[in-house]
């Protein structure tokens, strides 16, 4: 009987024509690449359909509850004695539990989410109807806002949350949770206090058993302490030799258990004579001493003048009270840092007055170019208490070529060749902080402090070695201005310390949607490749072109499509007319756009433009060398340099095409996410 019912329901759905919704199967007569694009669009449209159906499901459950509660209310008002053992809410949970064959916990969550969609978060729930957010995303933000119990404040939270999620672009569920946390912290200080008190009571160490003889230990602690502990484990496992056969997860488990039980942590390689492990207590302590956790906030927040939320790297938004507590720790170092190192008032900024292209226009596509993106980041950012970096300033507002892109928000960090040259930062107007607790540090403020460390470079074969520079965080209360002086005067490839920190602070994580690698653990990447041989012909080192990418995604961006650029992706960054930083990735003909997550940390950037943003003339698709397979894109006998030059030229052409399409869409529909 169940099979018959299931077959009948399946037949109903099979009879539905989904082509009107955009779900058009690929044509087998098309080439493989076109079919892949068609199926990608089909899958994305089906995902949006699931979102719409989830909204309909929540609506139906809400209507069910409304009728049941209204019926009870009518009976009570009529004076009937109530002898029912279960109220309508409990009855509804049980009904949908057996109807959907779900456990009580899942069904209770579904009914609670339906109530939230109807009563607490109607504007946010409408994003489900519009397929802007996913079901999982709505479930999580509904949970993050349930601490608010004042109806008037809840209405403000709903409006702010709906607006922020709609404007965020393509983001992950975790990023949506961070947005919800920030809105709650901003709108309801009392809820934040209750949340922290509730959270403190949840601190614990628990143990549970798994199958196959495994068990788990969970430590619940303050966000900064958990982050420091995790990084301490990472510093331990960094000392094993390359021949250790264990996975990263196995190494972390062994290191944590060894430290908790006071046992030695050793390398598991078989050839001890050739082992290069550095796992002595002094070596591990030296690596752990370079760990820094960064927190960013407004200077006025630390002074108690307002309760604007802060951001803790690797965690997300934290309350004003929390960041003030961090600043009071005996191991905290709070620093004032200067965003003014990057900003020039509009009246003082000279823009090149050529017809279409500013000074430093790009050379013709096909010139020798080298994909040498800045790489720096890592889990062990070293630092010296009391050292501050002086953000480098550039006298040339047009370092590098006009990118023709619009940069996305990001956090930046780079490394200094000579940390000893660091000096106190004069004239800082923002607030940054570093905290040192035993072997660890926490950075607090509107931009973290300077730190030095070494990170492996990821370059395509044949590329020259790159220099690195130190990191500092910066921001300041300044009027809308042009961003300039973002690269070091001595080396246009290297971001200034101020730009490095600003980039990392803006993005918070790797710029690839869904990747939650903390920005200070990422490498800095030139979105449009920097030309090491002719800097004026490559992508500039500036906010509209530099962003953090984790090692994995940096390598994927660099090497995917090395033989044929169309097999890889095209990434973009730009600053829109409101000063909002965006990133976008295009693959298989589908583009996803994401707003810089932490733009709220830097209200000073509202309306700011980048001097590199004047658009160059549209580029025509490059004529590449004839590939050996006839598919297009790969150099036949041209060598690595020719193939790389072709790849970069093709990407520049694609970015120009995508920019023009975006401008047409904005003219018709308004700014992204459209």
Short mmCIF file of C-alpha atoms in Angstrom, two decimals, residues 237-526:
data_model
loop_
_atom_site.label_atom_id
_atom_site.label_comp_id
_atom_site.label_asym_id
_atom_site.label_seq_id
_atom_site.Cartn_x
_atom_site.Cartn_y
_atom_site.Cartn_z
CA UNK A 237 51.42 19.22 14.29
CA UNK A 238 53.34 21.67 12.07
CA UNK A 239 56.54 20.05 13.35
CA UNK A 240 56.05 16.53 11.96
CA UNK A 241 58.16 15.55 8.96
CA UNK A 242 56.68 15.15 5.45
CA UNK A 243 56.88 11.35 5.73
CA UNK A 244 54.43 11.09 8.63
CA UNK A 245 51.62 8.89 7.20
CA UNK A 246 48.81 10.32 9.34
CA UNK A 247 46.09 12.63 8.04
CA UNK A 248 45.62 16.16 9.40
CA UNK A 249 42.70 14.96 11.51
CA UNK A 250 44.69 12.08 12.97
CA UNK A 251 47.57 14.41 13.77
CA UNK A 252 45.29 16.91 15.54
CA UNK A 253 43.75 14.12 17.61
CA UNK A 254 47.14 12.70 18.60
CA UNK A 255 48.55 16.14 19.46
CA UNK A 256 45.58 17.18 21.60
CA UNK A 257 45.54 13.90 23.52
CA UNK A 258 49.30 14.06 24.03
CA UNK A 259 49.08 17.59 25.43
CA UNK A 260 46.11 16.79 27.72
CA UNK A 261 47.72 13.62 29.07
CA UNK A 262 51.22 15.14 29.23
CA UNK A 263 52.57 12.51 26.86
CA UNK A 264 55.24 13.12 24.19
CA UNK A 265 53.98 13.92 20.70
CA UNK A 266 56.23 12.23 18.16
CA UNK A 267 56.47 11.81 14.40
CA UNK A 268 55.14 8.49 13.05
CA UNK A 269 57.48 8.18 10.05
CA UNK A 270 59.36 4.90 9.71
CA UNK A 271 62.81 6.23 8.76
CA UNK A 272 63.97 7.93 11.93
CA UNK A 273 67.44 8.66 10.53
CA UNK A 274 65.93 10.81 7.76
CA UNK A 275 63.21 12.31 9.98
CA UNK A 276 63.19 16.12 10.01
CA UNK A 277 60.52 16.56 12.69
CA UNK A 278 60.84 19.54 15.05
CA UNK A 279 58.78 18.41 18.01
CA UNK A 280 60.93 19.37 20.97
CA UNK A 281 59.27 21.33 23.77
CA UNK A 282 61.25 24.46 22.92
CA UNK A 283 60.42 24.19 19.22
CA UNK A 284 56.71 23.67 19.87
CA UNK A 285 56.66 26.52 22.39
CA UNK A 286 58.42 28.79 19.90
CA UNK A 287 55.75 28.11 17.26
CA UNK A 288 52.92 28.52 19.75
CA UNK A 289 54.41 31.81 20.90
CA UNK A 290 53.65 33.23 17.45
CA UNK A 291 49.93 32.50 17.64
CA UNK A 292 47.78 35.60 17.51
CA UNK A 293 44.00 35.85 17.54
CA UNK A 294 42.68 39.10 16.08
CA UNK A 295 39.62 41.05 17.16
CA UNK A 296 38.43 44.22 15.45
CA UNK A 297 36.10 46.92 16.72
CA UNK A 298 35.42 50.65 16.71
CA UNK A 299 37.56 52.73 19.03
CA UNK A 300 34.37 54.22 20.44
CA UNK A 301 33.22 50.72 21.40
CA UNK A 302 36.28 50.09 23.57
CA UNK A 303 35.80 53.52 25.14
CA UNK A 304 32.23 52.58 26.10
CA UNK A 305 30.71 55.33 23.96
CA UNK A 306 28.56 52.87 22.02
CA UNK A 307 27.76 49.16 21.89
CA UNK A 308 28.63 48.38 18.28
CA UNK A 309 29.55 44.69 17.83
CA UNK A 310 33.12 43.57 17.19
CA UNK A 311 34.56 40.77 15.05
CA UNK A 312 36.75 37.92 16.31
CA UNK A 313 38.81 36.26 13.60
CA UNK A 314 37.88 32.61 13.18
CA UNK A 315 34.65 33.02 15.13
CA UNK A 316 32.50 35.93 13.95
CA UNK A 317 30.71 38.88 15.59
CA UNK A 318 31.05 39.28 19.32
CA UNK A 319 29.31 41.78 21.56
CA UNK A 320 30.70 45.11 22.69
CA UNK A 321 30.89 43.81 26.24
CA UNK A 322 32.84 40.77 25.10
CA UNK A 323 35.47 42.77 23.22
CA UNK A 324 35.82 45.18 26.15
CA UNK A 325 36.45 42.17 28.38
CA UNK A 326 39.14 40.99 25.96
CA UNK A 327 40.79 44.39 26.03
CA UNK A 328 40.99 44.23 29.83
CA UNK A 329 42.87 40.94 29.86
CA UNK A 330 46.40 41.27 31.27
CA UNK A 331 47.82 39.78 28.06
CA UNK A 332 45.96 42.18 25.76
CA UNK A 333 47.70 44.78 23.66
CA UNK A 334 45.34 47.43 22.25
CA UNK A 335 46.59 49.51 19.35
CA UNK A 336 45.37 52.59 17.53
CA UNK A 337 45.83 52.09 13.80
CA UNK A 338 45.42 54.43 10.88
CA UNK A 339 43.09 53.84 7.93
CA UNK A 340 44.08 57.29 6.74
CA UNK A 341 47.23 55.69 5.29
CA UNK A 342 44.98 54.49 2.45
CA UNK A 343 42.48 57.32 2.12
CA UNK A 344 42.82 60.69 0.45
CA UNK A 345 40.05 63.30 0.52
CA UNK A 346 38.33 63.63 -2.83
CA UNK A 347 39.41 67.26 -3.13
CA UNK A 348 43.05 66.24 -2.77
CA UNK A 349 42.96 63.35 -5.22
CA UNK A 350 43.92 63.86 -8.82
CA UNK A 351 42.30 61.49 -11.30
CA UNK A 352 43.97 60.99 -14.66
CA UNK A 353 42.17 62.86 -17.39
CA UNK A 354 42.65 60.63 -20.41
CA UNK A 355 39.70 59.82 -22.63
CA UNK A 356 38.97 56.29 -21.51
CA UNK A 357 42.01 54.94 -19.76
CA UNK A 358 43.89 56.38 -16.77
CA UNK A 359 47.64 56.57 -16.62
CA UNK A 360 49.19 53.16 -16.58
CA UNK A 361 46.79 51.65 -19.11
CA UNK A 362 47.01 47.93 -19.75
CA UNK A 363 49.19 46.63 -22.48
CA UNK A 364 47.82 44.58 -25.31
CA UNK A 365 46.59 41.08 -24.35
CA UNK A 366 49.14 38.38 -24.88
CA UNK A 367 52.14 40.11 -23.33
CA UNK A 368 54.29 37.99 -21.07
CA UNK A 369 52.63 37.93 -17.67
CA UNK A 370 53.36 36.01 -14.52
CA UNK A 371 50.69 34.79 -12.14
CA UNK A 372 52.50 35.85 -8.98
CA UNK A 373 49.81 36.52 -6.42
CA UNK A 374 50.79 37.61 -2.92
CA UNK A 375 50.78 34.67 -0.56
CA UNK A 376 50.82 35.22 3.12
CA UNK A 377 48.80 34.10 6.05
CA UNK A 378 49.01 30.99 8.16
CA UNK A 379 48.00 29.84 11.56
CA UNK A 380 51.03 31.10 13.41
CA UNK A 381 51.18 34.84 12.90
CA UNK A 382 54.19 35.97 14.89
CA UNK A 383 54.39 39.27 16.70
CA UNK A 384 56.40 41.29 19.16
CA UNK A 385 54.54 43.01 22.00
CA UNK A 386 54.83 46.72 21.68
CA UNK A 387 55.69 46.71 17.96
CA UNK A 388 53.49 48.63 15.57
CA UNK A 389 53.75 48.84 11.83
CA UNK A 390 53.79 52.07 9.95
CA UNK A 391 51.49 51.57 6.94
CA UNK A 392 53.39 52.32 3.78
CA UNK A 393 52.19 55.22 1.70
CA UNK A 394 52.54 55.63 -2.01
CA UNK A 395 53.13 58.93 -3.75
CA UNK A 396 51.63 57.56 -6.94
CA UNK A 397 47.83 57.12 -6.80
CA UNK A 398 47.97 55.06 -9.97
CA UNK A 399 50.31 52.23 -9.03
CA UNK A 400 49.47 49.36 -11.37
CA UNK A 401 46.98 49.48 -14.18
CA UNK A 402 43.26 50.35 -13.87
CA UNK A 403 41.72 47.00 -13.16
CA UNK A 404 38.41 47.44 -14.87
CA UNK A 405 37.03 45.38 -11.98
CA UNK A 406 35.07 46.29 -8.91
CA UNK A 407 36.82 44.93 -5.85
CA UNK A 408 35.26 42.72 -3.26
CA UNK A 409 35.73 43.20 0.48
CA UNK A 410 38.43 41.28 2.15
CA UNK A 411 40.87 41.09 4.96
CA UNK A 412 44.54 41.50 4.32
CA UNK A 413 47.75 40.46 5.90
CA UNK A 414 51.24 40.44 4.53
CA UNK A 415 54.66 39.85 5.96
CA UNK A 416 57.63 42.16 6.44
CA UNK A 417 61.12 41.36 5.22
CA UNK A 418 62.61 43.29 8.12
CA UNK A 419 60.42 43.30 11.23
CA UNK A 420 63.03 45.32 13.03
CA UNK A 421 62.04 48.35 10.98
CA UNK A 422 58.60 48.49 12.59
CA UNK A 423 57.90 51.69 14.46
CA UNK A 424 54.98 53.12 16.39
CA UNK A 425 52.16 54.10 14.08
CA UNK A 426 51.73 57.87 14.20
CA UNK A 427 48.40 59.53 14.08
CA UNK A 428 46.31 56.40 14.44
CA UNK A 429 42.62 57.09 14.80
CA UNK A 430 41.27 53.55 14.93
CA UNK A 431 41.56 51.05 17.74
CA UNK A 432 43.43 47.77 17.47
CA UNK A 433 44.62 45.34 20.09
CA UNK A 434 46.95 42.42 20.66
CA UNK A 435 46.62 40.16 23.67
CA UNK A 436 49.40 37.89 24.87
CA UNK A 437 48.54 35.07 27.22
CA UNK A 438 51.44 32.79 27.92
CA UNK A 439 52.19 31.32 24.47
CA UNK A 440 49.29 32.97 22.69
CA UNK A 441 48.03 36.34 21.63
CA UNK A 442 44.72 38.03 20.88
CA UNK A 443 44.46 41.10 18.70
CA UNK A 444 41.65 43.54 19.44
CA UNK A 445 40.60 46.70 17.67
CA UNK A 446 39.37 48.22 14.43
CA UNK A 447 42.27 46.39 12.89
CA UNK A 448 44.73 43.93 14.40
CA UNK A 449 48.34 44.78 14.96
CA UNK A 450 51.48 44.01 13.03
CA UNK A 451 52.83 40.47 12.86
CA UNK A 452 55.58 38.67 11.00
CA UNK A 453 55.73 35.12 9.72
CA UNK A 454 56.78 33.11 6.72
CA UNK A 455 54.38 31.39 4.36
CA UNK A 456 55.24 29.18 1.37
CA UNK A 457 54.72 30.82 -2.00
CA UNK A 458 52.40 29.24 -4.56
CA UNK A 459 53.57 30.12 -8.05
CA UNK A 460 53.27 28.58 -11.43
CA UNK A 461 56.50 26.98 -12.66
CA UNK A 462 59.05 29.50 -13.83
CA UNK A 463 57.74 32.41 -11.80
CA UNK A 464 60.18 34.56 -9.80
CA UNK A 465 60.29 34.40 -6.04
CA UNK A 466 58.16 37.03 -4.33
CA UNK A 467 58.88 39.20 -1.31
CA UNK A 468 56.57 39.55 1.62
CA UNK A 469 55.79 42.34 4.00
CA UNK A 470 54.51 42.70 7.56
CA UNK A 471 50.92 43.05 8.73
CA UNK A 472 49.09 45.76 10.61
CA UNK A 473 45.48 46.70 11.00
CA UNK A 474 44.10 50.09 10.22
CA UNK A 475 41.05 52.25 10.16
CA UNK A 476 40.12 55.78 11.03
CA UNK A 477 37.25 58.21 11.15
CA UNK A 478 37.69 59.92 7.82
CA UNK A 479 35.33 61.31 5.22
CA UNK A 480 34.56 59.57 1.94
CA UNK A 481 37.72 59.57 -0.14
CA UNK A 482 39.71 57.82 -2.79
CA UNK A 483 41.74 54.78 -1.85
CA UNK A 484 45.37 55.31 -2.84
CA UNK A 485 48.88 54.37 -1.77
CA UNK A 486 47.89 50.76 -1.22
CA UNK A 487 51.09 49.16 -2.49
CA UNK A 488 54.58 49.66 -1.09
CA UNK A 489 56.41 52.46 -2.95
CA UNK A 490 59.43 50.20 -3.29
CA UNK A 491 57.51 47.26 -4.72
CA UNK A 492 54.07 47.65 -6.37
CA UNK A 493 53.48 43.90 -5.96
CA UNK A 494 53.48 44.04 -2.17
CA UNK A 495 50.40 45.43 -0.36
CA UNK A 496 51.02 47.98 2.35
CA UNK A 497 50.47 46.79 5.90
CA UNK A 498 47.34 48.92 6.19
CA UNK A 499 45.82 47.42 3.04
CA UNK A 500 46.68 43.89 4.16
CA UNK A 501 44.80 44.26 7.41
CA UNK A 502 41.88 46.12 5.83
CA UNK A 503 41.44 43.36 3.26
CA UNK A 504 41.39 40.59 5.85
CA UNK A 505 39.13 42.51 8.19
CA UNK A 506 36.60 43.23 5.44
CA UNK A 507 36.27 39.67 4.20
CA UNK A 508 36.70 37.74 7.43
CA UNK A 509 37.18 34.46 5.55
CA UNK A 510 38.39 33.11 2.22
CA UNK A 511 36.54 34.97 -0.54
CA UNK A 512 35.24 31.78 -2.18
CA UNK A 513 31.57 31.35 -1.11
CA UNK A 514 31.12 28.56 1.42
CA UNK A 515 34.76 28.48 2.52
CA UNK A 516 35.10 29.35 6.21
CA UNK A 517 38.90 29.47 6.44
CA UNK A 518 39.67 32.53 8.63
CA UNK A 519 41.14 35.39 6.65
CA UNK A 520 44.29 35.59 8.76
CA UNK A 521 44.95 31.96 7.83
CA UNK A 522 44.59 32.76 4.12
CA UNK A 523 47.00 33.96 1.46
CA UNK A 524 46.61 37.28 -0.31
CA UNK A 525 45.69 36.90 -3.96
CA UNK A 526 45.72 39.41 -6.80
#
